[in-house]
């Protein structure tokens, strides 16, 4: 192949990289603390980031200059000869509250080009005490068991239309604010869920619809997470039994004067249409009742110290779905199917009869008979009720959400029109990554993973959105966060959650099971401090650091990470190991003993094998984090401690010949992936893991702990093909089993729905749990092959990992430096690889079937070359039944020659209907022979 003038030869096998010769440097995506032009920012030393695009290859920033001004320049870095473009800390004068700052950035690149861009940010109150003298906490005086949502109203006169109006508000409970009859913005579930006793967010809104003269501010409150019922067996008032409101509207007029309208006893309290509202149970609205004035609001004593500006991105309606199918179920129920399991609520458009009652119940699924199934909602009623006023109405709930795909409607009259829309609600995080490949089933799985993430990222990372639970389960976050970082920029979301995690930590128990912690006051408080669940304290900050290159998150969390680590250390016995106390173990692993004696939810792997494996990983993270933060003493301490614990672990759980005590799939996975065994044993362990999988007819048995790492461990230890087979396994258990069964999200259990369509009878059975979605991480890092080499992807590797059955894969990921794109294809005798490397980053590209690794700078590259590899699925595989092989004419002569006794063995009849792979459990050494026979069978064309 020859090089043409517009193409670059990158290597001797004539790979071609195309580029356009347009000289241009572009600055884009200016953010401050990960947010685009935020208002209400309370970071005193916020950090600036930007991205660069260039049409020239091998571009990096050589210098930058930032200025910050409020009209006059208050900070000017001057020209800084530095390639840093991410998280540059503000070092200027102290920022002032409620001030708009403009920041300008100029950059220069290594080719002599430069670019300029500008953005603004506005500070918030900077401290909760800013409310002092301006506004007071107010409440309604309703009876404690009154379920009506109070409406606080404040009317005021504005002398003119203000040039700027900002509303600062928060509540004990949930609130929605309206100005002159219009909702103040498009966000929901303010003030969000935090560890309320210690941290309460306030929100800042830009108010646009004020008028000269009379205006009205109106706040409706719900109990929400503050006073509503929460937990497995829901109990109310986890934080308090009285909902309350605090807000101030600050109006700035053209002449610079300000008017402050704060909550106080000048506000009135009315009842509105919301008669009942609970997160789990739903909402009841009665639109026939007139709004009734109850009286003046009363001042409520509550502090201001815990107030903090909104940290997370707010919850919005991200997707609106029309009804996909309206039908009558076999039992007569009137059902609507939105064709997607989601978190949110149903919006109703109807013109009713005055007093007509509509009841909407929500569920994730139909049962095996096609009827509405609510058996997995536990105590949640998930029911919204509307009593209509006779006009055309568009209705939706306010302080509840449901996990649902189906709605069961009652109360519609003969011939009456109704329009239902499913509104998907979640924290509105910036999208980051996408993945598609040649297999539509895997693409559906990928969509299910993404839906599951958004469905469980409603202000806190929850286990599930539908049953009476919906809690910030820490173990689920440990399992899933490394996958989550690929889909969305989760930093604002997780940073908030980690602050709550730290706030709720108790050195005595190490870590809560759920954050915010609403279980420690209940019956399950004694289960705090379980391995893996507690490891969220270390794994999540470390994952964020690696993904975004953000040291501040590590510094902020370091004490919390240490509290957890030191807690575990104190649990260890004289042998240096953690072998006491409650453990969740390999939660929901399928190798549990099913004899009715144990907890069927716990996999077979020894609990303390798991606990110590997790402890070792946490020690590794601690040592690495201390190194990043320059904490030399801690680094040495944790490295040495890890060595000691590792030695103790090997004494206890690894035999002299490298066999593991409790040698399950999960144990072998952890041993390999967490690097717990000596190098020399890894090959054998990987081989035994393969055998174990084969003995289960190419199925996994892993639970919460093993599943996220199983395929990663296989791929990294020479068994990538086995990982590929697990991925593509369609029979229960496996990721594609769910897809085959019509799942639109990821299930809690491998067998949440049984092959006959009936539900697993266990009461803990959600169809929307993200833990097993952790396979996403394998899709992106081992199949597409994108891996971080330096924090923030400043340097990354791309090494496509072909598997049989998938002929192409495309991935796009928005790193903090810009978009990384990589795509590979192996079709029709040709391999192609495309790669886009952002400005300022370097990629190490290992092309399939080439030994050399290319180091490449920014730009877009295309490679193509010939191959004899066929990735299309073969007709005959190790999953083919033995009977089929034995009867195949091309196989018979080989069997006769190499395994002459096989056909005469009387035992053969017992395994005839088994896949060939399962025979490996009896004679692993026969594998090459089976593979050779299969090759001949496939080549025979018969
Ligand atoms: C949750 C899980 C959680 C577990 C603790 C369940 O009820 O749904 O996802 O991690 O409890 O074992």
Tab-separated table of C-alpha atoms in Angstrom, residues 755-918:
chain	number	residue	atom	x	y	z
A	755	UNK	CA	-38.340	-18.413	32.080
A	756	UNK	CA	-42.109	-19.090	32.191
A	757	UNK	CA	-42.725	-15.377	32.742
A	758	UNK	CA	-43.632	-15.817	36.406
A	759	UNK	CA	-41.999	-13.687	39.060
A	760	UNK	CA	-39.358	-14.910	41.404
A	761	UNK	CA	-41.457	-15.305	44.555
A	762	UNK	CA	-38.889	-13.493	46.720
A	763	UNK	CA	-40.361	-10.229	47.955
A	764	UNK	CA	-37.069	-8.446	47.257
A	765	UNK	CA	-37.238	-8.416	43.505
A	766	UNK	CA	-36.835	-5.163	41.676
A	767	UNK	CA	-36.667	-4.879	37.911
A	768	UNK	CA	-34.590	-1.737	38.156
A	769	UNK	CA	-31.377	-2.262	40.127
A	770	UNK	CA	-28.142	-1.116	38.597
A	771	UNK	CA	-25.519	-3.321	40.271
A	772	UNK	CA	-25.363	-5.927	37.480
A	773	UNK	CA	-25.213	-3.115	34.960
A	774	UNK	CA	-21.552	-3.026	35.998
A	775	UNK	CA	-20.889	-5.186	32.930
A	776	UNK	CA	-20.923	-1.801	31.156
A	777	UNK	CA	-17.435	-1.193	32.412
A	778	UNK	CA	-16.253	-4.334	30.591
A	779	UNK	CA	-17.983	-3.282	27.368
A	780	UNK	CA	-16.170	0.036	27.334
A	781	UNK	CA	-12.784	-0.956	28.716
A	782	UNK	CA	-12.256	-4.439	27.329
A	783	UNK	CA	-14.516	-4.777	24.274
A	784	UNK	CA	-14.079	-1.231	22.960
A	785	UNK	CA	-10.847	-1.262	24.887
A	786	UNK	CA	-10.690	2.310	26.228
A	787	UNK	CA	-8.705	2.497	29.456
A	788	UNK	CA	-7.400	5.382	31.524
A	789	UNK	CA	-3.657	5.460	31.969
A	790	UNK	CA	-3.533	8.796	33.728
A	791	UNK	CA	-6.254	10.485	35.791
A	792	UNK	CA	-8.766	12.357	33.682
A	793	UNK	CA	-7.737	10.352	30.574
A	794	UNK	CA	-4.832	12.697	30.008
A	795	UNK	CA	-3.197	9.557	28.718
A	796	UNK	CA	-5.285	6.589	27.729
A	797	UNK	CA	-5.027	3.264	25.995
A	798	UNK	CA	-7.217	1.874	23.265
A	799	UNK	CA	-6.981	-1.835	22.598
A	800	UNK	CA	-10.046	-3.327	20.906
A	801	UNK	CA	-10.902	-6.728	22.349
A	802	UNK	CA	-12.517	-8.841	19.649
A	803	UNK	CA	-14.968	-11.518	20.696
A	804	UNK	CA	-16.782	-14.045	18.618
A	805	UNK	CA	-20.295	-12.836	17.817
A	806	UNK	CA	-19.589	-9.098	17.737
A	807	UNK	CA	-18.169	-7.694	14.526
A	808	UNK	CA	-18.011	-3.996	15.378
A	809	UNK	CA	-18.204	-1.658	18.342
A	810	UNK	CA	-18.312	2.126	18.591
A	811	UNK	CA	-17.706	4.208	21.664
A	812	UNK	CA	-17.721	7.886	22.422
A	813	UNK	CA	-16.678	9.344	25.756
A	814	UNK	CA	-16.613	12.956	26.851
A	815	UNK	CA	-13.493	13.213	28.974
A	816	UNK	CA	-12.557	16.366	30.847
A	817	UNK	CA	-10.196	17.135	27.925
A	818	UNK	CA	-12.751	16.534	25.192
A	819	UNK	CA	-14.371	13.771	23.202
A	820	UNK	CA	-12.624	10.444	22.802
A	821	UNK	CA	-14.091	8.364	20.019
A	822	UNK	CA	-13.095	4.894	19.085
A	823	UNK	CA	-14.658	2.397	16.737
A	824	UNK	CA	-13.520	-0.966	15.468
A	825	UNK	CA	-14.871	-3.260	12.835
A	826	UNK	CA	-13.841	-6.686	11.677
A	827	UNK	CA	-16.032	-7.581	8.724
A	828	UNK	CA	-15.525	-9.074	5.270
A	829	UNK	CA	-11.852	-9.793	5.758
A	830	UNK	CA	-10.995	-6.278	6.842
A	831	UNK	CA	-10.225	-4.672	10.174
A	832	UNK	CA	-10.843	-0.962	10.573
A	833	UNK	CA	-10.137	1.153	13.623
A	834	UNK	CA	-11.055	4.807	14.081
A	835	UNK	CA	-9.814	6.904	16.932
A	836	UNK	CA	-10.213	10.517	17.977
A	837	UNK	CA	-7.777	11.789	20.585
A	838	UNK	CA	-8.640	15.106	22.304
A	839	UNK	CA	-6.254	18.045	22.332
A	840	UNK	CA	-3.780	17.805	25.173
A	841	UNK	CA	-4.016	14.034	25.541
A	842	UNK	CA	-2.055	11.040	24.315
A	843	UNK	CA	-3.327	7.625	23.326
A	844	UNK	CA	-1.548	4.304	23.238
A	845	UNK	CA	-3.263	2.386	20.498
A	846	UNK	CA	-2.878	-1.356	20.166
A	847	UNK	CA	-4.391	-2.427	16.901
A	848	UNK	CA	-5.956	-5.873	16.786
A	849	UNK	CA	-3.617	-8.546	15.452
A	850	UNK	CA	-0.653	-6.156	15.478
A	851	UNK	CA	2.006	-6.417	18.116
A	852	UNK	CA	3.154	-2.852	18.119
A	853	UNK	CA	1.523	-0.174	20.285
A	854	UNK	CA	1.346	3.276	18.716
A	855	UNK	CA	1.703	6.393	20.784
A	856	UNK	CA	-0.402	9.102	19.208
A	857	UNK	CA	-1.242	12.693	19.976
A	858	UNK	CA	-4.491	14.542	19.416
A	859	UNK	CA	-6.367	14.224	16.151
A	860	UNK	CA	-8.585	11.787	14.291
A	861	UNK	CA	-7.119	8.643	12.805
A	862	UNK	CA	-8.332	5.846	10.626
A	863	UNK	CA	-6.641	2.491	10.147
A	864	UNK	CA	-7.602	-0.407	7.976
A	865	UNK	CA	-5.949	-3.658	7.012
A	866	UNK	CA	-6.756	-7.149	5.942
A	867	UNK	CA	-7.435	-10.125	8.144
A	868	UNK	CA	-8.525	-13.728	7.967
A	869	UNK	CA	-10.411	-13.409	11.250
A	870	UNK	CA	-14.162	-13.957	11.170
A	871	UNK	CA	-16.042	-12.702	14.184
A	872	UNK	CA	-19.483	-13.737	13.008
A	873	UNK	CA	-20.902	-16.344	15.347
A	874	UNK	CA	-20.138	-19.882	14.182
A	875	UNK	CA	-22.936	-22.359	13.739
A	876	UNK	CA	-21.275	-24.839	16.103
A	877	UNK	CA	-19.708	-23.651	19.347
A	878	UNK	CA	-18.819	-25.060	22.736
A	879	UNK	CA	-22.457	-24.429	23.610
A	880	UNK	CA	-23.579	-26.912	20.953
A	881	UNK	CA	-25.082	-30.060	22.467
A	882	UNK	CA	-22.848	-33.110	22.641
A	883	UNK	CA	-25.462	-35.125	20.743
A	884	UNK	CA	-25.177	-32.737	17.776
A	885	UNK	CA	-21.417	-33.159	17.724
A	886	UNK	CA	-21.517	-36.933	17.999
A	887	UNK	CA	-23.986	-37.165	15.139
A	888	UNK	CA	-22.164	-34.753	12.861
A	889	UNK	CA	-20.561	-36.542	9.867
A	890	UNK	CA	-17.473	-34.322	9.878
A	891	UNK	CA	-16.925	-34.908	13.590
A	892	UNK	CA	-17.301	-38.656	13.675
A	893	UNK	CA	-14.000	-39.656	12.019
A	894	UNK	CA	-12.047	-37.359	14.348
A	895	UNK	CA	-13.821	-38.715	17.405
A	896	UNK	CA	-13.149	-42.255	16.243
A	897	UNK	CA	-9.486	-41.454	15.736
A	898	UNK	CA	-8.784	-39.452	18.897
A	899	UNK	CA	-11.406	-40.601	21.394
A	900	UNK	CA	-12.194	-44.117	20.246
A	901	UNK	CA	-13.677	-45.140	23.613
A	902	UNK	CA	-15.941	-42.187	23.952
A	903	UNK	CA	-18.829	-43.533	21.932
A	904	UNK	CA	-18.774	-46.860	23.771
A	905	UNK	CA	-18.777	-45.295	27.211
A	906	UNK	CA	-22.164	-46.194	28.758
A	907	UNK	CA	-22.159	-42.939	30.775
A	908	UNK	CA	-22.275	-40.887	27.613
A	909	UNK	CA	-26.064	-41.121	27.446
A	910	UNK	CA	-26.321	-38.940	30.577
A	911	UNK	CA	-24.565	-35.986	28.982
A	912	UNK	CA	-25.917	-36.235	25.437
A	913	UNK	CA	-28.183	-33.243	25.925
A	914	UNK	CA	-25.495	-31.179	27.642
A	915	UNK	CA	-23.427	-28.469	25.914
A	916	UNK	CA	-19.929	-29.571	24.980
A	917	UNK	CA	-18.512	-26.920	27.333
A	918	UNK	CA	-19.970	-28.677	30.348
